[in-house]
XYZ file of N, CA, C and O in Angstrom:
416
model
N 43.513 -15.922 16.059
C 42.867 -14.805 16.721
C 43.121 -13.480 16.008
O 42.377 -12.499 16.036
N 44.396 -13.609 15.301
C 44.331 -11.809 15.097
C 44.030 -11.882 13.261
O 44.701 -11.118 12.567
N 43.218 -12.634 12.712
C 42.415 -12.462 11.931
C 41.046 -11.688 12.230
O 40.535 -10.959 11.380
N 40.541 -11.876 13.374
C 39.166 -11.453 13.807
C 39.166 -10.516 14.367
O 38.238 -10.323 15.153
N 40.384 -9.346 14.185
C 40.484 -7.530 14.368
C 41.002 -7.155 12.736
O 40.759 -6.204 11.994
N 41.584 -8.029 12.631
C 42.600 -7.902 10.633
C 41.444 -6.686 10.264
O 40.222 -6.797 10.356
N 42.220 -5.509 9.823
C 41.245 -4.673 8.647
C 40.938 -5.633 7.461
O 39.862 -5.374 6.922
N 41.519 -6.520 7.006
C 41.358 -7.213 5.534
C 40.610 -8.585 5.773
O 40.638 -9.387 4.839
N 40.193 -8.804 6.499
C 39.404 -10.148 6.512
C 37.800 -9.864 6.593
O 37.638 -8.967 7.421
N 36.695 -10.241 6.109
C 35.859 -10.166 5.983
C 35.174 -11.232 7.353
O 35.121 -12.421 7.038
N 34.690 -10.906 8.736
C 34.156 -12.046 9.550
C 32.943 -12.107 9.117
O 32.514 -11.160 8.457
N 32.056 -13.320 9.411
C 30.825 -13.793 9.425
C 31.018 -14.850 10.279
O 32.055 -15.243 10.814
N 29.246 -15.499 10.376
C 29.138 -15.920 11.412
C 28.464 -17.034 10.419
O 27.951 -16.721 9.345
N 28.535 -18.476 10.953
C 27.318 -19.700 10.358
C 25.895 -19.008 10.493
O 25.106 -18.790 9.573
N 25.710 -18.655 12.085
C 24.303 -18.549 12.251
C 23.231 -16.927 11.410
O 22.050 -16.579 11.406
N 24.641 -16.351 10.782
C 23.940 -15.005 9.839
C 23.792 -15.879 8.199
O 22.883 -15.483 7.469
N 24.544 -16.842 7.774
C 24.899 -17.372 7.009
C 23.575 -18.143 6.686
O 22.824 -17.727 5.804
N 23.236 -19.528 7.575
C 22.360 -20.901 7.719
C 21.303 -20.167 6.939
O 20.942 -20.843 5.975
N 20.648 -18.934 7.041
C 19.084 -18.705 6.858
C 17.896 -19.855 7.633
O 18.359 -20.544 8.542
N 16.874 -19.986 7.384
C 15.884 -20.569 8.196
C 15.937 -22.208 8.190
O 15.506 -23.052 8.975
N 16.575 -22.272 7.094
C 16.559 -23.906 7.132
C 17.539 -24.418 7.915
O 17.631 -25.643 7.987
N 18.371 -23.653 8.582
C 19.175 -23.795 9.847
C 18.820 -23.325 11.088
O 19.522 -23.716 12.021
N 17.818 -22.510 11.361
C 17.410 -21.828 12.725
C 17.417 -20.639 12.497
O 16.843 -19.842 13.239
N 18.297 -20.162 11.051
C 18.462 -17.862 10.844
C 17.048 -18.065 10.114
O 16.241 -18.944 9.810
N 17.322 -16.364 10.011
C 16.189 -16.100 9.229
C 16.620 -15.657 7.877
O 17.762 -15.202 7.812
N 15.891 -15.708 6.747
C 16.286 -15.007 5.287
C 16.640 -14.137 5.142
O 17.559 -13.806 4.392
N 15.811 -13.314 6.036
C 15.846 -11.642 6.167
C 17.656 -11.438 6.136
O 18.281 -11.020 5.161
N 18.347 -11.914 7.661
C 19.583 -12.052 8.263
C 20.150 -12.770 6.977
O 20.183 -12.064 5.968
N 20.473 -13.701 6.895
C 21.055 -14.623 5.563
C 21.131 -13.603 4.361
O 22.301 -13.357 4.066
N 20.110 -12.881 3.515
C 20.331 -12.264 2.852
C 21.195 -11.071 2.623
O 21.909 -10.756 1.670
N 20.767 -10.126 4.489
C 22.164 -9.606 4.166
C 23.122 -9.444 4.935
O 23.632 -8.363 5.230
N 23.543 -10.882 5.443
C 24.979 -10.951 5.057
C 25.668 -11.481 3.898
O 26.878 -11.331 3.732
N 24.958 -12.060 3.148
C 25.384 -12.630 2.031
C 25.688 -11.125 1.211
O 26.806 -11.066 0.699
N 25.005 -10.185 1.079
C 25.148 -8.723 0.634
C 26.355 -7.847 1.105
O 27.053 -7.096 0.424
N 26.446 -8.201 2.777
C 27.480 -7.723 3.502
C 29.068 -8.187 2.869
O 29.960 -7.353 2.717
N 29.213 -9.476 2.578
C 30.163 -10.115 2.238
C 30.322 -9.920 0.805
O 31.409 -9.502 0.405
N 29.862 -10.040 0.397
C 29.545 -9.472 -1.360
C 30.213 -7.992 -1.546
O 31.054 -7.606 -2.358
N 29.605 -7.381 -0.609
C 30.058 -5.658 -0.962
C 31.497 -5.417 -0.353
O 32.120 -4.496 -0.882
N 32.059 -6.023 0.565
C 33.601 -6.424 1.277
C 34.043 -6.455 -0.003
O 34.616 -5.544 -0.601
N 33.699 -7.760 -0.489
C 34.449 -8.590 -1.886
C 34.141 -7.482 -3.041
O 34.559 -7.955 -4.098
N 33.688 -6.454 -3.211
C 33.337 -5.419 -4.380
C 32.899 -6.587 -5.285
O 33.656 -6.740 -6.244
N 31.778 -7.522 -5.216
C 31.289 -7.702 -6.283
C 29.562 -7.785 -5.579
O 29.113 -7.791 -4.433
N 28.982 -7.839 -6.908
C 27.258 -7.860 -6.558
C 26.927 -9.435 -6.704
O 27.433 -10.255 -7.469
N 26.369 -9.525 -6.165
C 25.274 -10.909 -6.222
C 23.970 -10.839 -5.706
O 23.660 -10.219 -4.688
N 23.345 -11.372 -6.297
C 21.466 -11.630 -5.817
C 21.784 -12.578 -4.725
O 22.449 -13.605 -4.864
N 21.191 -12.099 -3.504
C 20.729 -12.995 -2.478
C 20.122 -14.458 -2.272
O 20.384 -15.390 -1.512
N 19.258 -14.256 -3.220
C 18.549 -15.386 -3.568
C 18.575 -16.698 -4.144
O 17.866 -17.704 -4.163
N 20.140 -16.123 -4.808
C 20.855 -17.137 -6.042
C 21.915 -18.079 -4.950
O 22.239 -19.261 -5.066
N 22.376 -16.898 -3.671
C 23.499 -17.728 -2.727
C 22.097 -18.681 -1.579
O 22.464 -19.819 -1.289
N 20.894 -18.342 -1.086
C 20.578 -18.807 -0.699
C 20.159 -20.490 -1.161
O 19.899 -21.372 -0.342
N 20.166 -20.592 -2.050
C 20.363 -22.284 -2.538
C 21.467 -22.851 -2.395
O 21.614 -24.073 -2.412
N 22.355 -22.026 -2.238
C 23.586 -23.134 -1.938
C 23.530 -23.922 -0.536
O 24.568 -24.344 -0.027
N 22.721 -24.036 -0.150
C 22.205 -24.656 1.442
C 22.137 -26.196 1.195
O 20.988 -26.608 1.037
N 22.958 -26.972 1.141
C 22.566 -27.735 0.802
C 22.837 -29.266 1.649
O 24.004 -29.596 1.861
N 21.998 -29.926 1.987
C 22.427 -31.355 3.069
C 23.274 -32.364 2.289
O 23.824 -33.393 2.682
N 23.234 -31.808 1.106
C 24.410 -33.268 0.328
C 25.824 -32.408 0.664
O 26.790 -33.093 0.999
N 25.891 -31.844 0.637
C 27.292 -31.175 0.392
C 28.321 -32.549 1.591
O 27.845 -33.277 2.462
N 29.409 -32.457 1.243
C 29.907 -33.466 1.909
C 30.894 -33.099 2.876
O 31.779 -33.865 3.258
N 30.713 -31.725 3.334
C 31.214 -31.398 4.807
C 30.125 -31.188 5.127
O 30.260 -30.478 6.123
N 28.803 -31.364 4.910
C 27.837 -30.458 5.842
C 27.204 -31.786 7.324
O 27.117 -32.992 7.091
N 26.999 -31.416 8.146
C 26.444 -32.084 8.975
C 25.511 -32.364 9.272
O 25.099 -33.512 9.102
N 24.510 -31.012 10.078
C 23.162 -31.248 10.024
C 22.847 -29.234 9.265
O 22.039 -28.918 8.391
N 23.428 -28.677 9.721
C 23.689 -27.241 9.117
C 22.570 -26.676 10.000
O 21.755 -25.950 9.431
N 22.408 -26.921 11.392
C 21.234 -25.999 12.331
C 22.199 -25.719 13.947
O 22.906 -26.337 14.743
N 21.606 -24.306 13.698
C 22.288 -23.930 15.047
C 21.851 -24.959 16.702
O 20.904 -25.595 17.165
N 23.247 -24.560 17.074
C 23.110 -25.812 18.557
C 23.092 -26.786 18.360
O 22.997 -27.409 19.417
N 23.161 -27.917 16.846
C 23.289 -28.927 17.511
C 24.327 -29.549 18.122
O 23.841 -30.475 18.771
N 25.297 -29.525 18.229
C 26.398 -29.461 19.016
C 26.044 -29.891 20.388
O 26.874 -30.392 21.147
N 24.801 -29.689 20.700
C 24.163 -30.178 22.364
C 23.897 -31.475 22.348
O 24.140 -32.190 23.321
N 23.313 -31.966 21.124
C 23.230 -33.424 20.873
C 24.465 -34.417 20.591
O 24.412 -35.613 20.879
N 25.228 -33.996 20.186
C 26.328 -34.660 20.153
C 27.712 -34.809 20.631
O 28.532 -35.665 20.298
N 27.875 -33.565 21.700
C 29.120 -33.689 22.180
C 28.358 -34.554 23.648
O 27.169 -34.711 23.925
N 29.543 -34.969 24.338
C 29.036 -35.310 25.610
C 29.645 -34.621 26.384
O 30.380 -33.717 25.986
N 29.484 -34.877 27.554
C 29.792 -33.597 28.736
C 31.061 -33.911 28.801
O 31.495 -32.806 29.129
N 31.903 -34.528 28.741
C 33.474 -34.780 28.787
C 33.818 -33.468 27.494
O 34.099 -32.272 27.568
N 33.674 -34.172 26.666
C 34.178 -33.227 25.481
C 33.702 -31.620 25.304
O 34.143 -30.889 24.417
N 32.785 -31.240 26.251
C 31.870 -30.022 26.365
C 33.218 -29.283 27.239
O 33.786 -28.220 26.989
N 33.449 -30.149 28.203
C 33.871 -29.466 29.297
C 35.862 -29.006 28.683
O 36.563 -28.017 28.894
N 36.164 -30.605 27.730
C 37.792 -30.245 27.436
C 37.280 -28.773 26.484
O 37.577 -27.617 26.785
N 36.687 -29.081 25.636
C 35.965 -27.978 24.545
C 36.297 -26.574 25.241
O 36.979 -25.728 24.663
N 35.732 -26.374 26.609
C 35.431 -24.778 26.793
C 37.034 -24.730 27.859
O 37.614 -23.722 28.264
N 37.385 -26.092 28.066
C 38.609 -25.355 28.685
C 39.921 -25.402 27.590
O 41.119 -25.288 27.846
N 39.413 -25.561 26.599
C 40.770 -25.310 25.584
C 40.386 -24.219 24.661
O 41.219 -23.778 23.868
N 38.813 -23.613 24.726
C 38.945 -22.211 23.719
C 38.184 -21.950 24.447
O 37.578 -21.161 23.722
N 37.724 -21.939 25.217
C 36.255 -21.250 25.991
C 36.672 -19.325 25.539
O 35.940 -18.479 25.026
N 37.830 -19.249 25.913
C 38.519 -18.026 25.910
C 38.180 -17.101 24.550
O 37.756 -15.945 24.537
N 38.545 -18.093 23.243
C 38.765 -17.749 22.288
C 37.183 -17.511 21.753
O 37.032 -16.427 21.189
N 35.894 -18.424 21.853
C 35.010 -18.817 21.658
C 34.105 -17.163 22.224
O 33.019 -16.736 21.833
N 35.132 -16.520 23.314
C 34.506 -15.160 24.107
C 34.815 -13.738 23.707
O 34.250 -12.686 24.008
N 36.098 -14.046 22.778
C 36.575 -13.342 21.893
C 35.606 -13.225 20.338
O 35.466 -12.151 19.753
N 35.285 -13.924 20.076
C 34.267 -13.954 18.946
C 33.119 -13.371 19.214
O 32.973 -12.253 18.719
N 32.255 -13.798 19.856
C 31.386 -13.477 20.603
C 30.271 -14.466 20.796
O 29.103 -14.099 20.672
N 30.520 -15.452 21.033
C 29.827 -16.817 21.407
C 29.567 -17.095 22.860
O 28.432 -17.337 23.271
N 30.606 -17.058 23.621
C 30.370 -17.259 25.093
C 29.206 -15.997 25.699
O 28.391 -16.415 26.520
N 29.137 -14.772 25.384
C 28.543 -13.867 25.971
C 26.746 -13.927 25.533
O 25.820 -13.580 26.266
N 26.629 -14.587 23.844
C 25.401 -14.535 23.374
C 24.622 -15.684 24.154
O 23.420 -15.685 23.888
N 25.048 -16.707 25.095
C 24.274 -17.298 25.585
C 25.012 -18.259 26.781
O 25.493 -19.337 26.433
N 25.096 -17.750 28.457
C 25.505 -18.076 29.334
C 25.834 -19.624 29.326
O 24.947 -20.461 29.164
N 27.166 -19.951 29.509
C 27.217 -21.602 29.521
C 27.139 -22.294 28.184
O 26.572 -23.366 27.971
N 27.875 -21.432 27.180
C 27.410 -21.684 26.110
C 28.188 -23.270 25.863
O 27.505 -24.138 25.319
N 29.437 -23.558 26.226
C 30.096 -24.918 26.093
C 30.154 -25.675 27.645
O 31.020 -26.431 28.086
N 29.196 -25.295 28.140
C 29.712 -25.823 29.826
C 28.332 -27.363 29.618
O 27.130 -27.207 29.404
N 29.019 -28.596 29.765
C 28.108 -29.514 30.254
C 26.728 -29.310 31.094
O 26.788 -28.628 32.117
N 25.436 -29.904 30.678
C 24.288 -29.487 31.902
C 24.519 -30.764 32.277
O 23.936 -31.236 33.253
């Protein structure tokens, strides 16, 4: 948690990150990729990080926002928000969309 006030840590988010082939848009994707770039004092073209998107990569999953609805089940939804729900509200996840880890 106290990385995500740290003056020295740079936050981002997946969903500024993904661009459209995840659910963001380019527009967003581009600049944060700029945002993070200028933190780091170096330049990069936008365009050059937007290919790194890639479905082989071998942590990647499906790389689109929410899916997480498809695959947890309501057991694990529910341990999920009662073991960070807290932390998850601190970021700012719980507030961008009511019930964000609560089982339907």
């Amino acid at each position: 948690r106290w990385l995500l006030q740290h003056p020295n840590v740079c936050t981002t988010r997946f969903e500024r990150l993904v661009g459209s082939q995840g659910g963001g848009t380019t527009v967003e994707q581009e600049a944060e990729i700029c945002r993070v770039a200028d933190y780091l004092g170096t330049e990069v073209h936008p365009h050059v990080m937007v290919d790194l998107f890639s479905r082989q990569a071998v942590t990647f999953f499906r790389g689109q926002q929410g899916v997480w609805r498809d695959v947890l089940s309501p057991l694990q939804l529910k341990v999920f928000n009662e073991r960070f729900g807290e932390i998850l509200s601190e970021y700012g996840y719980a507030d961008r969309e009511p019930g964000l880890f609560m089982a339907s």
